[in-house]
Amino acid sequence: MSRTFTKIGKEITIAAREGGPDPDTNPRLRLLIQTSKKENMPKDNVERAIKRATEKDFSDYKQMNYEGYGPHGIAIFVETATDNTTRTVANVRSVFNKYGGNLGTTGSLEFLFDHNVIFHVDTQDKEVDTDELLLELIDFGVEEIEEEDGELVITGDFISNGDIQSALESKGFEISSADFVRIPKDTKDITPEEREEVNTLIEKLEEDDDVQNVFTNMAEDPDELDESDE
């Protein structure tokens, strides 16, 4: 859980630095605060993250992406937020090299993934016609709407996230959280043994405090899919 708080805290600091510390006038910050509540992040942590953005001696975070191949040709996309890019790239390269991967050049694998935003919206127990809502929101960049466990899961183009957020808020929907994800356009099947090697590399990357997200084009584990269907 502490890793989740660290990740959200960095995102809050970046948002406050870029758009100001007032959530009423900073949509991205407002959304991240909602996400922090969903993750049960302490209010003090949120306030510290916002305050950090306004401190004069604060070394600004840079959002850097690193791309490469893991074992068995699995494409790996790493998103980071760091105050020391030299340290971060050295650490990421070291993990790739140590665990059977190879770090590539920036932008070399980006085309393999769709960059999306996924909003989770509380329906407040109201009946919602998802087909009709999709028609209303498609011009704002929404691509798909599904209903899961009493909430709407709304997927759209990453670059349209601000427009989608504004459209949802204008319609009175309460956004509980949002995730920025990279969804592989095609996935690659590998054996359980090969999957274990790739997962080891991913786990080592995620242990680094500078790493925010790791995405791959590895096909989902069939065993996990079977368990979710039960």
Short mmCIF file of C-alpha atoms in Angstrom, two decimals:
data_model
loop_
_atom_site.label_atom_id
_atom_site.label_comp_id
_atom_site.label_asym_id
_atom_site.label_seq_id
_atom_site.Cartn_x
_atom_site.Cartn_y
_atom_site.Cartn_z
CA MET A 1 0.00 0.00 0.00
CA SER A 2 2.87 2.41 0.76
CA ARG A 3 4.06 2.04 -2.84
CA THR A 4 0.61 3.07 -4.08
CA PHE A 5 0.70 6.13 -1.82
CA THR A 6 4.17 7.06 -3.11
CA LYS A 7 3.00 6.77 -6.70
CA ILE A 8 -0.15 8.86 -6.18
CA GLY A 9 1.79 11.37 -4.09
CA LYS A 10 4.22 12.01 -6.94
CA GLU A 11 1.36 12.42 -9.40
CA ILE A 12 -0.34 14.89 -7.05
CA THR A 13 2.87 16.91 -6.71
CA ILE A 14 3.36 17.00 -10.49
CA ALA A 15 -0.27 18.04 -11.05
CA ALA A 16 -0.07 20.77 -8.40
CA ARG A 17 3.21 22.02 -9.84
CA GLU A 18 1.79 22.22 -13.36
CA GLY A 19 -1.76 23.43 -12.68
CA GLY A 20 -1.65 25.04 -9.26
CA PRO A 21 -2.47 23.76 -5.75
CA ASP A 22 -6.21 24.54 -5.82
CA PRO A 23 -8.25 21.47 -6.88
CA ASP A 24 -11.22 23.70 -7.74
CA THR A 25 -9.24 25.22 -10.61
CA ASN A 26 -7.02 22.21 -11.36
CA PRO A 27 -9.05 19.32 -12.83
CA ARG A 28 -6.15 16.88 -12.86
CA LEU A 29 -5.39 17.54 -9.19
CA ARG A 30 -9.07 17.22 -8.32
CA LEU A 31 -9.18 13.83 -9.99
CA LEU A 32 -6.05 12.60 -8.23
CA ILE A 33 -7.46 13.61 -4.86
CA GLN A 34 -10.53 11.49 -5.65
CA THR A 35 -8.23 8.60 -6.57
CA SER A 36 -6.33 9.01 -3.30
CA LYS A 37 -9.60 8.72 -1.37
CA LYS A 38 -10.49 5.51 -3.18
CA GLU A 39 -7.09 4.08 -2.21
CA ASN A 40 -7.59 5.20 1.43
CA MET A 41 -4.53 7.45 1.24
CA PRO A 42 -4.26 9.56 4.43
CA LYS A 43 -5.29 13.19 4.00
CA ASP A 44 -1.96 14.32 5.52
CA ASN A 45 -0.09 12.55 2.72
CA VAL A 46 -2.17 14.36 0.11
CA GLU A 47 -1.61 17.74 1.75
CA ARG A 48 2.15 17.14 1.96
CA ALA A 49 2.28 16.18 -1.72
CA ILE A 50 0.51 19.42 -2.69
CA LYS A 51 2.68 21.52 -0.39
CA ARG A 52 5.84 19.97 -1.83
CA ALA A 53 4.98 21.41 -5.24
CA THR A 54 5.09 24.97 -3.87
CA GLU A 55 8.36 24.68 -1.91
CA LYS A 56 11.20 26.76 -3.33
CA ASP A 57 13.86 24.10 -2.77
CA PHE A 58 11.81 21.33 -4.37
CA SER A 59 13.60 19.46 -7.16
CA ASP A 60 10.90 19.01 -9.76
CA TYR A 61 9.90 15.53 -10.87
CA LYS A 62 10.38 14.68 -14.52
CA GLN A 63 8.17 12.09 -16.16
CA MET A 64 10.40 9.84 -18.23
CA ASN A 65 9.55 6.71 -20.20
CA TYR A 66 11.89 3.79 -20.88
CA GLU A 67 11.24 1.01 -23.38
CA GLY A 68 12.86 -2.30 -24.03
CA TYR A 69 12.46 -6.03 -24.41
CA GLY A 70 12.36 -8.51 -21.58
CA PRO A 71 13.05 -12.23 -21.75
CA HIS A 72 11.45 -14.11 -24.68
CA GLY A 73 10.82 -10.96 -26.70
CA ILE A 74 8.21 -9.40 -24.42
CA ALA A 75 7.91 -5.63 -24.97
CA ILE A 76 8.14 -3.65 -21.74
CA PHE A 77 7.16 0.02 -21.31
CA VAL A 78 8.27 1.73 -18.09
CA GLU A 79 6.85 5.05 -16.86
CA THR A 80 8.83 6.91 -14.20
CA ALA A 81 8.66 10.13 -12.19
CA THR A 82 12.10 11.16 -11.00
CA ASP A 83 14.15 14.03 -9.65
CA ASN A 84 17.34 12.41 -10.93
CA THR A 85 17.14 11.00 -14.46
CA THR A 86 20.76 9.81 -14.38
CA ARG A 87 20.02 7.60 -11.39
CA THR A 88 16.76 6.34 -12.82
CA VAL A 89 18.00 5.33 -16.26
CA ALA A 90 20.98 3.58 -14.67
CA ASN A 91 18.72 1.61 -12.33
CA VAL A 92 16.25 0.69 -15.09
CA ARG A 93 19.04 -0.40 -17.45
CA SER A 94 20.62 -2.47 -14.69
CA VAL A 95 17.38 -4.37 -14.08
CA PHE A 96 16.90 -5.06 -17.78
CA ASN A 97 20.46 -6.33 -18.15
CA LYS A 98 20.42 -8.41 -14.97
CA TYR A 99 17.14 -10.18 -15.69
CA GLY A 100 17.47 -11.10 -19.34
CA GLY A 101 16.21 -7.92 -21.00
CA ASN A 102 17.56 -5.17 -23.17
CA LEU A 103 16.76 -1.46 -22.79
CA GLY A 104 15.98 0.24 -26.11
CA THR A 105 15.74 3.82 -27.29
CA THR A 106 12.94 6.16 -26.24
CA GLY A 107 9.94 5.84 -28.56
CA SER A 108 11.06 2.54 -30.04
CA LEU A 109 8.12 0.53 -28.67
CA GLU A 110 5.46 3.18 -28.07
CA PHE A 111 3.65 2.22 -31.27
CA LEU A 112 2.89 -1.23 -29.82
CA PHE A 113 0.54 0.24 -27.21
CA ASP A 114 -2.62 2.34 -27.17
CA HIS A 115 -2.44 5.10 -24.55
CA ASN A 116 -5.78 5.29 -22.78
CA VAL A 117 -7.49 6.80 -19.77
CA ILE A 118 -9.96 4.71 -17.78
CA PHE A 119 -12.45 6.57 -15.58
CA HIS A 120 -14.36 4.84 -12.80
CA VAL A 121 -17.65 6.61 -12.25
CA ASP A 122 -20.12 6.10 -9.41
CA THR A 123 -23.62 5.62 -10.84
CA GLN A 124 -25.12 6.46 -7.43
CA ASP A 125 -27.54 3.54 -7.95
CA LYS A 126 -29.09 5.29 -10.95
CA GLU A 127 -30.10 3.49 -14.13
CA VAL A 128 -27.74 4.52 -16.92
CA ASP A 129 -28.20 3.69 -20.59
CA THR A 130 -24.56 3.02 -21.51
CA ASP A 131 -25.24 3.01 -25.26
CA GLU A 132 -26.91 6.40 -25.09
CA LEU A 133 -24.19 7.80 -22.85
CA LEU A 134 -21.51 6.56 -25.26
CA LEU A 135 -23.20 8.42 -28.11
CA GLU A 136 -23.22 11.58 -25.99
CA LEU A 137 -19.55 11.26 -25.05
CA ILE A 138 -17.98 9.83 -28.19
CA ASP A 139 -17.16 13.32 -29.52
CA PHE A 140 -15.19 13.98 -26.32
CA GLY A 141 -12.89 11.01 -26.93
CA VAL A 142 -14.74 8.19 -25.16
CA GLU A 143 -14.29 4.82 -26.87
CA GLU A 144 -16.05 2.34 -24.59
CA ILE A 145 -18.39 2.26 -21.58
CA GLU A 146 -19.01 -0.81 -19.44
CA GLU A 147 -20.97 -1.31 -16.22
CA GLU A 148 -19.19 -3.25 -13.49
CA ASP A 149 -20.15 -3.70 -9.84
CA GLY A 150 -22.36 -0.63 -9.68
CA GLU A 151 -19.98 1.73 -11.45
CA LEU A 152 -19.26 2.80 -14.99
CA VAL A 153 -15.86 2.01 -16.48
CA ILE A 154 -15.24 4.56 -19.21
CA THR A 155 -12.30 4.16 -21.58
CA GLY A 156 -11.04 6.90 -23.85
CA ASP A 157 -8.03 8.32 -25.64
CA PHE A 158 -5.34 9.59 -23.26
CA ILE A 159 -5.03 12.97 -24.99
CA SER A 160 -8.76 13.55 -24.46
CA ASN A 161 -8.70 12.87 -20.70
CA GLY A 162 -9.34 16.50 -19.77
CA ASP A 163 -12.29 16.81 -22.17
CA ILE A 164 -13.78 13.54 -20.95
CA GLN A 165 -13.42 14.58 -17.31
CA SER A 166 -15.10 17.93 -17.98
CA ALA A 167 -17.95 16.25 -19.88
CA LEU A 168 -18.58 13.74 -17.08
CA GLU A 169 -18.49 16.41 -14.38
CA SER A 170 -20.85 18.65 -16.38
CA LYS A 171 -23.34 15.76 -16.49
CA GLY A 172 -23.19 15.42 -12.72
CA PHE A 173 -21.26 12.16 -12.59
CA GLU A 174 -18.97 11.55 -9.63
CA ILE A 175 -15.59 10.27 -10.79
CA SER A 176 -14.13 7.99 -8.13
CA SER A 177 -10.77 7.44 -9.85
CA ALA A 178 -8.92 7.41 -13.14
CA ASP A 179 -6.04 5.35 -14.49
CA PHE A 180 -3.72 6.09 -17.39
CA VAL A 181 -2.83 2.83 -19.06
CA ARG A 182 -0.98 1.50 -22.09
CA ILE A 183 -2.90 -1.37 -23.65
CA PRO A 184 -0.97 -3.61 -26.05
CA LYS A 185 -2.40 -3.73 -29.57
CA ASP A 186 -1.33 -7.37 -29.80
CA THR A 187 -0.26 -9.76 -27.07
CA LYS A 188 2.31 -12.53 -27.03
CA ASP A 189 1.70 -15.97 -25.53
CA ILE A 190 4.52 -17.54 -23.53
CA THR A 191 4.90 -20.61 -21.33
CA PRO A 192 4.40 -20.50 -17.54
CA GLU A 193 8.17 -20.84 -17.05
CA GLU A 194 8.86 -17.97 -19.43
CA ARG A 195 6.15 -15.89 -17.75
CA GLU A 196 7.89 -16.36 -14.42
CA GLU A 197 11.12 -14.91 -15.86
CA VAL A 198 9.31 -11.87 -17.26
CA ASN A 199 7.41 -11.32 -14.01
CA THR A 200 10.69 -11.35 -12.08
CA LEU A 201 12.00 -8.51 -14.25
CA ILE A 202 8.74 -6.58 -13.80
CA GLU A 203 8.82 -7.05 -10.02
CA LYS A 204 12.40 -5.77 -9.82
CA LEU A 205 11.46 -2.69 -11.86
CA GLU A 206 8.48 -2.00 -9.63
CA GLU A 207 10.69 -2.11 -6.54
CA ASP A 208 12.32 1.13 -7.72
CA ASP A 209 10.63 4.16 -6.13
CA ASP A 210 11.06 6.13 -9.36
CA VAL A 211 8.99 3.64 -11.36
CA GLN A 212 5.31 4.55 -11.60
CA ASN A 213 3.94 1.95 -14.01
CA VAL A 214 5.13 -1.03 -16.05
CA PHE A 215 3.20 -2.25 -19.10
CA THR A 216 3.90 -5.24 -21.34
CA ASN A 217 2.48 -7.04 -24.35
CA MET A 218 2.54 -10.36 -22.49
CA ALA A 219 -0.77 -12.24 -22.84
CA GLU A 220 -2.74 -12.59 -19.62
CA ASP A 221 -2.15 -15.68 -17.52
CA PRO A 222 -4.80 -18.28 -18.50
CA ASP A 223 -4.89 -19.59 -14.92
CA GLU A 224 -5.73 -16.13 -13.56
CA LEU A 225 -8.44 -15.69 -16.20
CA ASP A 226 -9.98 -19.04 -15.21
CA GLU A 227 -10.00 -18.02 -11.53
CA SER A 228 -11.73 -14.72 -12.32
CA ASP A 229 -14.50 -16.59 -14.19
CA GLU A 230 -15.29 -18.85 -11.26
#
